[in-house]
XYZ file of C-alpha atoms in Angstrom:
149
model
C -12.358 -10.389 -16.788
C -13.546 -11.927 -20.045
C -11.771 -11.624 -23.370
C -14.520 -9.311 -24.685
C -14.075 -6.999 -21.681
C -10.289 -6.927 -22.156
C -10.718 -6.146 -25.849
C -13.213 -3.368 -25.112
C -10.922 -1.900 -22.425
C -7.947 -1.966 -24.841
C -9.964 -0.301 -27.602
C -11.196 2.406 -25.208
C -7.649 3.053 -23.981
C -6.330 3.278 -27.554
C -9.035 5.795 -28.547
C -8.380 7.834 -25.406
C -4.620 7.988 -26.090
C -5.207 8.896 -29.741
C -7.489 11.758 -28.679
C -4.865 13.093 -26.270
C -2.174 12.927 -28.974
C -4.379 14.759 -31.475
C -5.059 17.572 -28.994
C -1.376 18.454 -28.539
C -0.296 21.854 -29.808
C 3.081 22.480 -31.357
C 4.901 25.629 -30.340
C 6.398 27.336 -33.369
C 9.481 29.511 -33.167
C 9.506 33.081 -34.473
C 11.807 33.374 -37.497
C 11.663 37.159 -37.931
C 12.179 38.342 -34.347
C 15.286 40.342 -35.285
C 13.422 42.328 -37.943
C 11.095 45.326 -37.513
C 7.311 45.007 -37.520
C 7.003 47.185 -40.634
C 9.547 47.508 -43.445
C 9.085 50.023 -46.272
C 9.861 48.433 -49.639
C 10.752 49.951 -53.012
C 8.469 48.967 -55.889
C 11.550 48.613 -58.113
C 13.035 46.029 -55.746
C 9.819 43.996 -55.889
C 9.675 44.189 -59.702
C 13.175 42.679 -59.998
C 11.769 39.265 -59.041
C 9.713 39.098 -62.232
C 12.818 39.279 -64.437
C 13.913 35.798 -63.351
C 13.221 32.241 -64.477
C 12.431 29.010 -62.625
C 15.472 27.532 -60.813
C 17.399 30.826 -61.016
C 18.946 32.336 -57.912
C 17.643 35.788 -57.016
C 18.261 38.301 -54.269
C 15.637 40.866 -53.365
C 16.738 43.790 -51.211
C 13.495 44.666 -49.503
C 15.520 47.122 -47.452
C 18.893 47.200 -45.780
C 17.067 45.422 -42.943
C 15.772 42.419 -44.910
C 17.487 40.800 -47.875
C 15.767 37.706 -49.291
C 17.998 35.353 -51.281
C 16.599 32.193 -52.795
C 15.721 29.998 -55.742
C 12.699 30.634 -57.957
C 10.594 27.470 -57.715
C 7.506 28.558 -59.651
C 6.229 31.264 -61.976
C 2.521 31.157 -62.776
C 0.783 33.196 -65.482
C -2.817 32.295 -64.759
C -4.304 35.310 -66.503
C -3.036 37.944 -68.930
C -2.977 40.498 -66.129
C -1.697 38.350 -63.235
C 1.647 36.679 -62.583
C 2.761 34.932 -59.392
C 6.290 33.934 -58.421
C 7.418 31.619 -55.591
C 10.947 31.777 -54.197
C 12.368 29.294 -51.685
C 14.835 30.881 -49.253
C 18.438 29.687 -49.428
C 18.961 29.881 -45.674
C 15.741 28.050 -44.739
C 14.024 25.651 -47.169
C 10.699 26.048 -45.340
C 10.565 29.811 -45.906
C 8.762 30.826 -49.102
C 8.339 34.246 -50.680
C 5.210 34.632 -52.807
C 4.655 37.780 -54.876
C 1.760 38.417 -57.238
C 1.843 41.163 -59.864
C -1.584 42.354 -61.012
C -1.834 44.743 -63.971
C -5.077 46.678 -64.379
C -6.687 47.575 -67.694
C -5.190 51.065 -67.185
C -1.726 49.400 -67.115
C -1.267 50.187 -63.417
C 0.745 47.528 -61.587
C 0.015 46.388 -58.039
C 2.029 43.852 -56.043
C 0.912 41.701 -53.128
C 2.459 38.732 -51.389
C 3.819 37.027 -48.296
C 6.930 35.616 -46.729
C 5.780 32.510 -44.896
C 7.193 29.459 -43.143
C 4.872 26.642 -42.019
C 7.115 25.934 -39.033
C 7.334 29.557 -37.869
C 5.015 31.624 -35.713
C 5.542 34.761 -37.773
C 5.812 35.988 -41.337
C 5.406 39.082 -43.491
C 2.557 40.348 -45.645
C 3.388 42.617 -48.615
C 0.893 45.468 -48.738
C 0.302 48.565 -50.836
C -1.118 51.462 -48.844
C -1.618 54.639 -50.857
C 1.209 53.752 -53.252
C 3.695 52.846 -50.517
C 4.687 49.180 -50.278
C 5.403 47.707 -46.879
C 6.174 44.330 -45.418
C 3.958 44.005 -42.344
C 4.852 41.318 -39.814
C 2.046 38.969 -38.757
C 1.509 35.974 -36.514
C 0.765 32.848 -38.560
C -1.810 31.539 -36.078
C -3.944 34.602 -36.850
C -3.637 34.156 -40.632
C -3.366 30.429 -41.351
C -5.845 27.688 -40.515
C -4.315 24.827 -38.535
C -3.774 21.698 -40.602
C -4.164 18.331 -38.911
C -2.934 15.228 -40.668
């Protein structure tokens, strides 16, 4: 076998192995398995988050079933009528709570958001249905696009 053939064989093998490695899927663990699929949330409990400042510790009692304690890592005021807050969980640094408060021209307030963890297979979506706020559990693979590095 010539040197060119050996080099070509090595290059082909390296590309083949790289392709196999890139095709591997990572199984993510469910973080919220011990919590219900739907949790009804008080609007007052959501609003409490917006009274805090960056790097302050806050605790949000979404219900007696789910209490989120963490550190405020960001507060964004992109528009006069929209404010977004990010809170990193104390018990898991990869779990982030994001809540956005949107105020209409009629001064009506609506909240939306998520509890998400990039290394988890589940999370929660904060929804307002007919004036009732709920945290609805979701599977991250159905919501998030996979990110390959």
